[in-house]
């Protein structure tokens, strides 16, 4: 069996990318990633290679950690009257800032038209680099269903981002 340290070094960036794709905030992603790896380390003795691959196990932990964050976020902030501060662009021209803001808004709108399941599966595919079989294991769907969901979600995204072809 590979050491936990080797697995951490191999998968850390992919786990972080997946979590960041779901929370879109570096500090929060770092905290959630650290919590996911801490949880994995604490339960390392219970990991059984016979039951599944390490990627399935660690991404399930990361996914659960992120889902818990969002559940708590909505509970804590549902009545909040403040909005998150707008992102700052150090040194960029106003036109470049406007283009970035427009692209982010359009991307956010296109993502908003996807279901939570579609967004989650796309994040596992494109931010974490998992293949359809691994995503099927993490999400408890069939491999063909994962492929269909990805195809349909990408088609929806293309329609929402048609100005950027």
mmCIF file of C-alpha atoms in Angstrom:
data_model
loop_
_atom_site.group_PDB
_atom_site.id
_atom_site.type_symbol
_atom_site.label_atom_id
_atom_site.label_comp_id
_atom_site.label_asym_id
_atom_site.label_seq_id
_atom_site.Cartn_x
_atom_site.Cartn_y
_atom_site.Cartn_z
ATOM 1 C CA UNK A 1 0.000 0.000 0.000
ATOM 2 C CA UNK A 2 1.234 3.483 -0.851
ATOM 3 C CA UNK A 3 1.984 5.788 2.074
ATOM 4 C CA UNK A 4 -0.488 8.508 3.011
ATOM 5 C CA UNK A 5 2.184 11.133 2.376
ATOM 6 C CA UNK A 6 2.711 9.905 -1.195
ATOM 7 C CA UNK A 7 -1.035 9.951 -1.847
ATOM 8 C CA UNK A 8 -1.300 13.433 -0.339
ATOM 9 C CA UNK A 9 1.492 14.712 -2.592
ATOM 10 C CA UNK A 10 -0.091 13.060 -5.632
ATOM 11 C CA UNK A 11 -3.707 14.161 -5.117
ATOM 12 C CA UNK A 12 -3.530 17.395 -3.129
ATOM 13 C CA UNK A 13 -3.740 19.757 -6.133
ATOM 14 C CA UNK A 14 -6.637 17.838 -7.700
ATOM 15 C CA UNK A 15 -8.604 17.783 -4.434
ATOM 16 C CA UNK A 16 -7.931 21.492 -3.908
ATOM 17 C CA UNK A 17 -8.988 22.297 -7.500
ATOM 18 C CA UNK A 18 -12.230 20.376 -7.027
ATOM 19 C CA UNK A 19 -13.054 22.135 -3.759
ATOM 20 C CA UNK A 20 -12.103 25.540 -5.170
ATOM 21 C CA UNK A 21 -14.365 24.946 -8.166
ATOM 22 C CA UNK A 22 -17.251 24.462 -5.753
ATOM 23 C CA UNK A 23 -16.581 27.398 -3.371
ATOM 24 C CA UNK A 24 -14.742 29.916 -5.628
ATOM 25 C CA UNK A 25 -12.772 31.349 -2.693
ATOM 26 C CA UNK A 26 -9.124 30.485 -2.067
ATOM 27 C CA UNK A 27 -9.186 30.836 1.720
ATOM 28 C CA UNK A 28 -12.329 28.730 2.062
ATOM 29 C CA UNK A 29 -10.973 26.141 -0.369
ATOM 30 C CA UNK A 30 -7.742 25.912 1.634
ATOM 31 C CA UNK A 31 -9.679 25.409 4.870
ATOM 32 C CA UNK A 32 -11.976 22.782 3.375
ATOM 33 C CA UNK A 33 -9.087 20.997 1.681
ATOM 34 C CA UNK A 34 -7.165 20.894 4.948
ATOM 35 C CA UNK A 35 -10.234 19.557 6.743
ATOM 36 C CA UNK A 36 -10.774 16.882 4.074
ATOM 37 C CA UNK A 37 -7.158 15.708 4.271
ATOM 38 C CA UNK A 38 -7.266 15.787 8.076
ATOM 39 C CA UNK A 39 -10.409 13.656 7.983
ATOM 40 C CA UNK A 40 -8.751 11.255 5.534
ATOM 41 C CA UNK A 41 -5.657 10.996 7.735
ATOM 42 C CA UNK A 42 -7.730 10.354 10.856
ATOM 43 C CA UNK A 43 -9.621 7.558 9.075
ATOM 44 C CA UNK A 44 -6.659 6.216 7.090
ATOM 45 C CA UNK A 45 -6.799 2.910 8.981
ATOM 46 C CA UNK A 46 -10.354 2.336 7.748
ATOM 47 C CA UNK A 47 -9.445 2.772 4.057
ATOM 48 C CA UNK A 48 -9.736 -0.568 2.262
ATOM 49 C CA UNK A 49 -8.287 -0.875 -1.246
ATOM 50 C CA UNK A 50 -10.589 -3.846 -1.828
ATOM 51 C CA UNK A 51 -13.645 -1.593 -1.574
ATOM 52 C CA UNK A 52 -12.447 1.046 -4.022
ATOM 53 C CA UNK A 53 -9.669 3.276 -5.251
ATOM 54 C CA UNK A 54 -8.090 5.988 -3.141
ATOM 55 C CA UNK A 55 -9.309 8.651 -5.589
ATOM 56 C CA UNK A 56 -12.889 7.573 -4.998
ATOM 57 C CA UNK A 57 -12.370 7.687 -1.243
ATOM 58 C CA UNK A 58 -10.611 11.072 -1.033
ATOM 59 C CA UNK A 59 -12.981 12.798 -3.457
ATOM 60 C CA UNK A 60 -15.966 11.454 -1.545
ATOM 61 C CA UNK A 61 -14.488 12.975 1.622
ATOM 62 C CA UNK A 62 -13.803 16.273 -0.203
ATOM 63 C CA UNK A 63 -17.296 16.298 -1.672
ATOM 64 C CA UNK A 64 -18.905 15.641 1.710
ATOM 65 C CA UNK A 65 -16.768 18.349 3.330
ATOM 66 C CA UNK A 66 -17.816 20.854 0.664
ATOM 67 C CA UNK A 67 -21.484 19.882 0.879
ATOM 68 C CA UNK A 68 -21.366 20.365 4.655
ATOM 69 C CA UNK A 69 -19.805 23.804 4.170
ATOM 70 C CA UNK A 70 -22.641 24.869 1.858
ATOM 71 C CA UNK A 71 -25.313 23.521 4.181
ATOM 72 C CA UNK A 72 -23.831 25.514 7.067
ATOM 73 C CA UNK A 73 -23.216 28.555 4.866
ATOM 74 C CA UNK A 74 -26.874 28.811 3.911
ATOM 75 C CA UNK A 75 -28.009 28.327 7.490
ATOM 76 C CA UNK A 76 -25.621 30.999 8.790
ATOM 77 C CA UNK A 77 -26.070 33.512 5.970
ATOM 78 C CA UNK A 78 -29.642 33.133 4.801
ATOM 79 C CA UNK A 79 -30.648 36.245 6.742
ATOM 80 C CA UNK A 80 -27.461 38.206 6.092
ATOM 81 C CA UNK A 81 -27.956 41.620 4.520
ATOM 82 C CA UNK A 82 -24.331 42.056 3.437
ATOM 83 C CA UNK A 83 -22.894 40.953 0.136
ATOM 84 C CA UNK A 84 -19.447 39.589 -0.537
ATOM 85 C CA UNK A 85 -16.968 42.231 -1.618
ATOM 86 C CA UNK A 86 -16.299 42.525 -5.331
ATOM 87 C CA UNK A 87 -13.024 40.984 -6.505
ATOM 88 C CA UNK A 88 -10.073 43.339 -6.899
ATOM 89 C CA UNK A 89 -7.859 43.280 -9.962
ATOM 90 C CA UNK A 90 -4.418 44.612 -9.133
ATOM 91 C CA UNK A 91 -2.813 46.457 -12.008
ATOM 92 C CA UNK A 92 -5.348 45.533 -14.708
ATOM 93 C CA UNK A 93 -6.861 48.150 -16.978
ATOM 94 C CA UNK A 94 -10.514 49.115 -16.460
ATOM 95 C CA UNK A 95 -11.413 47.550 -19.833
ATOM 96 C CA UNK A 96 -9.734 44.271 -18.839
ATOM 97 C CA UNK A 97 -11.561 44.372 -15.491
ATOM 98 C CA UNK A 98 -14.873 44.892 -17.270
ATOM 99 C CA UNK A 99 -14.171 41.999 -19.653
ATOM 100 C CA UNK A 100 -13.279 39.719 -16.727
ATOM 101 C CA UNK A 101 -16.377 40.764 -14.804
ATOM 102 C CA UNK A 102 -18.580 40.204 -17.864
ATOM 103 C CA UNK A 103 -17.074 36.776 -18.498
ATOM 104 C CA UNK A 104 -17.476 35.785 -14.812
ATOM 105 C CA UNK A 105 -21.076 36.989 -14.808
ATOM 106 C CA UNK A 106 -21.891 35.065 -17.983
ATOM 107 C CA UNK A 107 -20.114 31.968 -16.675
ATOM 108 C CA UNK A 108 -21.932 32.218 -13.347
ATOM 109 C CA UNK A 109 -25.255 32.598 -15.174
ATOM 110 C CA UNK A 110 -24.507 29.574 -17.385
ATOM 111 C CA UNK A 111 -23.505 27.515 -14.347
ATOM 112 C CA UNK A 112 -26.624 28.692 -12.543
ATOM 113 C CA UNK A 113 -28.750 27.082 -15.246
ATOM 114 C CA UNK A 114 -27.245 23.693 -14.421
ATOM 115 C CA UNK A 115 -28.573 21.498 -11.656
ATOM 116 C CA UNK A 116 -26.459 20.989 -8.529
ATOM 117 C CA UNK A 117 -25.739 17.439 -9.697
ATOM 118 C CA UNK A 118 -24.544 18.667 -13.100
ATOM 119 C CA UNK A 119 -22.280 21.298 -11.508
ATOM 120 C CA UNK A 120 -20.844 18.728 -9.112
ATOM 121 C CA UNK A 121 -20.126 16.202 -11.866
ATOM 122 C CA UNK A 122 -18.524 18.857 -14.093
ATOM 123 C CA UNK A 123 -16.315 19.929 -11.186
ATOM 124 C CA UNK A 124 -15.229 16.329 -10.612
ATOM 125 C CA UNK A 125 -14.492 15.940 -14.327
ATOM 126 C CA UNK A 126 -12.778 19.188 -15.253
ATOM 127 C CA UNK A 127 -11.352 20.538 -11.996
ATOM 128 C CA UNK A 128 -10.345 17.257 -10.399
ATOM 129 C CA UNK A 129 -9.418 15.341 -13.509
ATOM 130 C CA UNK A 130 -11.417 12.245 -12.597
ATOM 131 C CA UNK A 131 -12.537 9.950 -15.389
ATOM 132 C CA UNK A 132 -16.166 8.904 -15.841
ATOM 133 C CA UNK A 133 -15.658 5.600 -14.015
ATOM 134 C CA UNK A 134 -14.200 7.364 -10.964
ATOM 135 C CA UNK A 135 -16.981 9.957 -11.013
ATOM 136 C CA UNK A 136 -19.532 7.138 -11.182
ATOM 137 C CA UNK A 137 -17.997 5.568 -8.086
ATOM 138 C CA UNK A 138 -17.957 8.865 -6.156
ATOM 139 C CA UNK A 139 -21.472 9.895 -7.185
ATOM 140 C CA UNK A 140 -23.003 6.402 -7.090
ATOM 141 C CA UNK A 141 -24.268 6.701 -10.670
ATOM 142 C CA UNK A 142 -23.605 4.429 -13.621
ATOM 143 C CA UNK A 143 -20.672 5.288 -15.854
ATOM 144 C CA UNK A 144 -22.949 5.794 -18.873
ATOM 145 C CA UNK A 145 -25.227 8.078 -16.824
ATOM 146 C CA UNK A 146 -22.203 10.174 -15.841
ATOM 147 C CA UNK A 147 -21.212 10.492 -19.514
ATOM 148 C CA UNK A 148 -24.729 11.553 -20.480
ATOM 149 C CA UNK A 149 -24.895 14.134 -17.685
ATOM 150 C CA UNK A 150 -21.510 15.585 -18.682
ATOM 151 C CA UNK A 151 -22.501 15.766 -22.343
ATOM 152 C CA UNK A 152 -25.810 17.493 -21.624
ATOM 153 C CA UNK A 153 -24.262 19.890 -19.107
ATOM 154 C CA UNK A 154 -21.480 20.884 -21.501
ATOM 155 C CA UNK A 155 -24.070 21.472 -24.236
ATOM 156 C CA UNK A 156 -26.044 23.739 -21.874
ATOM 157 C CA UNK A 157 -22.848 25.599 -20.948
ATOM 158 C CA UNK A 158 -21.958 26.132 -24.615
ATOM 159 C CA UNK A 159 -25.377 27.638 -25.245
ATOM 160 C CA UNK A 160 -24.957 29.962 -22.262
ATOM 161 C CA UNK A 161 -21.455 30.989 -23.335
ATOM 162 C CA UNK A 162 -22.087 31.288 -27.088
ATOM 163 C CA UNK A 163 -20.603 34.829 -27.145
ATOM 164 C CA UNK A 164 -17.189 33.355 -26.284
ATOM 165 C CA UNK A 165 -16.836 30.822 -29.114
#
